[in-house]
Coordinates of C-alpha atoms and ligand atoms in Angstrom, one line a residue:
M50 CA 8.0 -4.0 -19.2
T51 CA 7.5 -0.5 -17.8
A52 CA 8.9 0.1 -14.3
V53 CA 6.2 1.9 -12.3
V54 CA 8.6 2.3 -9.4
R55 CA 12.3 2.7 -9.8
A56 CA 14.4 3.5 -6.8
R57 CA 18.2 3.6 -6.5
R58 CA 19.9 4.0 -3.2
L59 CA 16.7 5.2 -1.6
T60 CA 17.5 6.3 2.0
V61 CA 15.3 7.7 4.7
R62 CA 16.7 9.1 8.0
F63 CA 14.8 10.3 11.0
G64 CA 17.3 12.3 12.9
G65 CA 20.1 9.9 13.7
N66 CA 18.0 6.8 12.9
T67 CA 18.4 5.4 9.4
A68 CA 15.0 3.8 8.7
L69 CA 15.8 2.9 5.1
E70 CA 19.3 2.5 3.7
A71 CA 20.3 2.5 0.0
V72 CA 17.3 0.5 -1.2
D73 CA 17.2 -0.4 -4.9
L74 CA 13.7 -1.4 -6.1
D75 CA 11.9 -1.8 -9.4
V76 CA 8.2 -2.7 -9.5
H77 CA 6.7 -3.4 -12.9
A78 CA 3.2 -3.0 -14.3
G79 CA 1.1 -6.0 -13.3
E80 CA 3.4 -7.3 -10.5
V81 CA 2.2 -8.0 -7.0
V82 CA 5.2 -7.5 -4.6
A83 CA 5.1 -8.3 -0.9
L84 CA 7.3 -6.5 1.6
L85 CA 8.3 -8.7 4.5
G86 CA 10.5 -8.0 7.5
P87 CA 10.5 -7.7 11.3
S88 CA 8.8 -4.9 13.1
G89 CA 10.8 -1.7 12.6
S90 CA 12.6 -3.0 9.5
G91 CA 11.3 -0.1 7.3
K92 CA 8.3 -1.6 5.4
S93 CA 5.9 1.3 6.1
T94 CA 8.7 3.8 5.6
L95 CA 9.5 2.4 2.2
L96 CA 5.8 2.6 1.2
R97 CA 5.6 6.2 2.5
A98 CA 8.9 7.2 0.8
L99 CA 7.5 6.5 -2.6
T100 CA 5.1 9.5 -2.4
R101 CA 7.5 11.4 -0.3
M102 CA 5.4 11.3 2.9
V103 CA 8.8 11.0 4.7
P104 CA 12.1 12.8 4.0
T105 CA 13.9 10.9 1.2
V106 CA 17.3 11.0 -0.3
A107 CA 18.0 8.9 -3.4
D108 CA 20.2 8.7 -6.5
E109 CA 17.0 8.1 -8.4
L110 CA 13.3 7.8 -7.4
A111 CA 10.8 7.5 -10.2
V112 CA 7.1 6.6 -9.5
A113 CA 4.4 6.5 -12.1
G114 CA 6.6 8.3 -14.6
R115 CA 7.5 11.2 -12.3
D116 CA 10.9 12.1 -10.8
V117 CA 9.8 12.2 -7.2
N118 CA 12.8 14.1 -5.9
K119 CA 12.0 17.1 -8.1
L120 CA 8.3 17.4 -7.3
R121 CA 6.9 20.4 -5.5
G122 CA 3.5 21.4 -4.2
G123 CA 0.9 20.7 -6.8
Q124 CA 3.1 18.2 -8.6
L125 CA 3.5 16.2 -5.4
R126 CA -0.3 16.2 -4.9
A127 CA -0.7 15.0 -8.5
L128 CA 1.6 12.1 -7.8
R129 CA -0.3 11.2 -4.6
S130 CA -3.5 11.2 -6.5
D131 CA -2.0 8.7 -9.0
V132 CA -1.1 6.3 -6.1
G133 CA -3.9 4.4 -4.3
Y134 CA -3.3 3.6 -0.6
V135 CA -4.9 0.9 1.5
F136 CA -4.2 0.9 5.2
Q137 CA -4.4 -1.7 8.0
H138 CA -7.2 0.2 9.8
F139 CA -9.0 1.2 6.6
H140 CA -9.1 4.9 7.3
L141 CA -12.7 5.3 6.3
V142 CA -15.0 7.9 7.7
P143 CA -17.2 5.7 9.9
T144 CA -20.3 8.0 9.9
L145 CA -20.4 8.4 6.1
S146 CA -22.0 6.0 3.8
C147 CA -19.9 3.4 1.9
L148 CA -20.8 5.3 -1.3
T149 CA -19.5 8.6 0.0
N150 CA -16.4 7.0 1.3
V151 CA -15.7 5.7 -2.1
L152 CA -16.5 9.0 -3.7
T153 CA -13.9 10.7 -1.5
G154 CA -11.2 8.7 -3.4
G155 CA -12.0 10.9 -6.4
L156 CA -11.9 14.2 -4.7
H157 CA -8.7 15.4 -6.4
E158 CA -10.5 15.3 -9.8
A159 CA -13.9 16.5 -8.5
G160 CA -13.0 20.1 -8.1
T161 CA -15.0 21.9 -5.4
V162 CA -17.5 19.5 -4.0
N163 CA -19.9 19.3 -1.2
L164 CA -19.7 16.0 0.7
L165 CA -23.5 16.2 1.3
G166 CA -24.4 15.5 -2.3
M167 CA -22.6 17.5 -4.9
F168 CA -20.7 14.7 -6.6
S169 CA -21.5 14.4 -10.3
T170 CA -23.8 11.7 -11.7
A171 CA -20.8 10.2 -13.5
Q172 CA -18.8 10.0 -10.3
R173 CA -21.6 8.4 -8.4
A174 CA -22.1 5.8 -11.2
K175 CA -18.3 5.1 -11.1
A176 CA -18.3 4.7 -7.3
L177 CA -21.3 2.4 -7.4
A178 CA -19.7 0.3 -10.1
L179 CA -16.6 0.0 -7.9
L180 CA -18.7 -1.1 -4.9
E181 CA -20.3 -3.7 -7.2
R182 CA -16.8 -4.8 -8.2
V183 CA -15.9 -5.4 -4.6
G184 CA -19.3 -7.1 -3.9
L185 CA -20.9 -4.4 -1.8
E186 CA -23.3 -2.6 -4.0
Q187 CA -26.2 -3.6 -1.7
R188 CA -24.5 -1.7 1.2
A189 CA -23.8 1.5 -0.7
R190 CA -26.2 3.7 1.4
E191 CA -25.2 2.2 4.8
R192 CA -22.8 3.9 7.1
C193 CA -19.5 2.1 6.7
R194 CA -19.1 1.7 10.5
V195 CA -21.8 -1.1 10.5
L196 CA -19.8 -3.2 8.0
S197 CA -17.4 -6.0 9.1
G198 CA -13.6 -5.4 8.9
G199 CA -13.3 -7.4 5.7
Q200 CA -16.2 -5.4 4.1
Q201 CA -14.6 -2.1 5.2
Q202 CA -11.3 -3.1 3.6
R203 CA -13.2 -3.8 0.4
V204 CA -14.7 -0.3 0.6
A205 CA -11.2 1.1 1.1
I206 CA -10.0 -0.8 -2.0
A207 CA -12.9 0.6 -4.0
R208 CA -12.0 4.1 -2.7
A209 CA -8.4 3.6 -3.8
L210 CA -9.6 2.6 -7.3
M211 CA -11.8 5.6 -7.6
Q212 CA -8.7 7.7 -8.2
D213 CA -7.7 5.5 -11.2
P214 CA -4.3 4.8 -9.6
Q215 CA -1.2 3.8 -11.5
L216 CA 0.1 1.9 -8.5
L217 CA -1.5 0.5 -5.3
L218 CA 0.3 0.6 -2.0
A219 CA -1.0 -1.4 0.9
D220 CA 0.4 -1.2 4.4
E221 CA -0.5 -4.4 6.3
P222 CA -3.9 -4.5 4.5
V223 CA -5.1 -7.6 6.2
S224 CA -3.4 -7.5 9.7
S225 CA -6.8 -6.6 11.2
L226 CA -8.7 -9.4 9.6
D227 CA -9.1 -13.1 10.4
P228 CA -7.3 -15.6 8.1
Q229 CA -10.2 -16.4 5.8
L230 CA -11.0 -12.7 5.2
A231 CA -7.3 -12.0 4.8
D232 CA -7.2 -14.4 1.9
S233 CA -10.2 -13.0 0.2
V234 CA -9.1 -9.4 0.5
L235 CA -5.7 -10.2 -0.9
A236 CA -7.2 -12.1 -3.7
L237 CA -9.4 -9.2 -4.5
L238 CA -6.5 -6.7 -4.4
R239 CA -4.6 -9.0 -6.8
E240 CA -7.6 -9.3 -9.2
V241 CA -8.4 -5.6 -9.4
A242 CA -4.8 -4.8 -10.0
A243 CA -4.5 -7.4 -12.7
E244 CA -7.7 -6.1 -14.4
R245 CA -6.1 -2.6 -14.5
G246 CA -2.6 -3.8 -15.3
I247 CA -1.2 -1.9 -12.3
P248 CA 1.3 -3.1 -9.7
V249 CA 0.6 -3.7 -6.0
L250 CA 3.3 -3.2 -3.4
M251 CA 2.1 -4.4 0.0
S252 CA 3.6 -5.0 3.4
L253 CA 2.6 -8.2 5.2
H254 CA 3.4 -9.9 8.4
A255 CA 2.3 -13.4 7.4
V256 CA 4.9 -15.2 5.2
D257 CA 2.3 -17.7 4.0
L258 CA 0.1 -15.0 2.7
A259 CA 3.0 -13.4 0.8
R260 CA 3.9 -16.8 -0.8
T261 CA 0.3 -17.3 -1.9
H262 CA -0.6 -13.9 -3.1
A263 CA 2.6 -12.2 -4.3
D264 CA 4.6 -12.7 -7.4
R265 CA 7.7 -11.4 -5.7
I266 CA 9.0 -11.0 -2.2
I267 CA 11.2 -8.3 -0.9
G268 CA 12.7 -8.8 2.6
L269 CA 13.8 -5.8 4.6
R270 CA 16.0 -6.0 7.7
H271 CA 17.3 -2.9 9.5
G272 CA 16.2 -0.8 6.5
R273 CA 18.1 -2.8 3.9
V274 CA 16.9 -5.2 1.3
I275 CA 18.2 -8.7 2.1
I276 CA 15.8 -10.7 0.0
D277 CA 14.5 -10.1 -3.5
S278 CA 13.0 -13.3 -4.8
R279 CA 10.2 -14.8 -6.9
A280 CA 7.6 -15.9 -4.4
H281 CA 7.8 -19.5 -5.4
Q282 CA 11.6 -19.6 -5.1
L283 CA 11.7 -18.0 -1.6
D284 CA 14.3 -19.8 0.4
D285 CA 13.6 -20.9 4.0
A286 CA 17.2 -20.1 5.2
A287 CA 16.8 -16.5 3.9
L288 CA 13.6 -16.2 5.7
T289 CA 15.2 -17.4 9.0
R290 CA 17.9 -14.7 8.5
L291 CA 15.2 -12.1 7.8
Y292 CA 13.4 -12.7 11.1
Q293 CA 16.3 -13.8 13.4
P294 CA 16.2 -11.8 16.6
A295 CA 18.8 -9.0 16.9
P296 CA 21.6 -9.8 19.4
E297 CA 20.6 -8.6 22.9
V298 CA 22.0 -5.3 24.0
H299 CA 22.4 -4.9 27.7
D300 CA 22.4 -1.6 29.6
A301 CA 25.8 -0.2 30.6
Q302 CA 26.4 -1.0 34.3
Ligands
ATP592 N1 7.8 9.4 11.5 C1 8.9 8.8 12.1 N2 9.7 9.5 12.9 C2 10.8 8.9 13.5 N3 11.1 7.6 13.3 C3 10.3 6.9 12.5 C4 9.1 7.4 11.9 N4 8.5 6.5 11.2 C5 9.3 5.4 11.3 N5 10.3 5.6 12.2 C6 11.4 4.6 12.5 O1 11.8 4.0 11.3 C7 12.1 2.7 11.5 C8 11.3 1.8 10.5 O2 9.9 2.0 10.9 P1 8.7 1.4 10.0 O3 7.5 1.9 10.6 O4 9.0 1.7 8.6 O5 8.8 -0.2 10.3 P2 7.9 -1.3 9.8 O6 8.7 -2.4 9.1 O7 6.7 -0.8 9.1 O8 7.4 -1.9 11.2 P3 6.0 -2.6 11.6 O9 6.1 -4.0 11.1 O10 6.0 -2.6 13.1 O11 4.9 -1.8 11.0 C9 11.8 2.4 13.0 O12 13.0 2.4 13.7 C10 10.9 3.5 13.4 O13 11.0 3.8 14.7
MG593 MG1 4.7 -0.7 9.4

């Protein structure tokens, strides 16, 4: 199976703070991988490192067939257009219609466009088909701010798919949603990724959602991978170690 992500000793430092330390990671086509770990453990940093949104050092970092460490300027933009991102707070433009929000996901291939109506007929048809896929074709012309959180995340998923990504990254995609919506949005992510044969790497805070919706679970603690397990084999003792509170540090007297 092809590895869409292959990282060896991937490290991210912010000044003196090591946010990610010597992470080895392979993600294969069709896999859904959940990243778990306490707040500050490096989940978002790992997702951002894969498209070099943060300064990275690695023995090897390959994403969607590209050697990420070697990419410059336009090549880095090309990588980012091959990777779909879904965020906790959707990052839609609230005053634009759902359709236009989805269309913006294809901007990299659209050339010079005018947001007020210069998208091609083919792009509009593709965006509408994606809205239909996520169950929102009836809402295409409405401003997306009037939609519920779950619906907005569906629009964001359609937008990510507009760019025909080779990989979907999702940073806490359901943390702003109630449990029922969280389930349906994760099920949708999984389905659309399976339809396209692309992997999903998503950070989650809820262990039960990771067990239900992921094939594999990676546990990060202090920037290191301490769990890499099939979801159904995830061990409770390992989870306890993952989330155990750090020893208290007292101020010097
Ligand atoms: N841009 C940045 N500049 C400086 N430090 C950063 C930056 N981004 C993250 N960090 C630090 O890197 C570490 C890991 O942060 P990260 O946001 O990846 O954690 P996380 O696991 O996503 O946490 P959460 O569950 O709260 O979202 C933290 O110590 C954080 O303060
Ligand atoms: Mg985070």
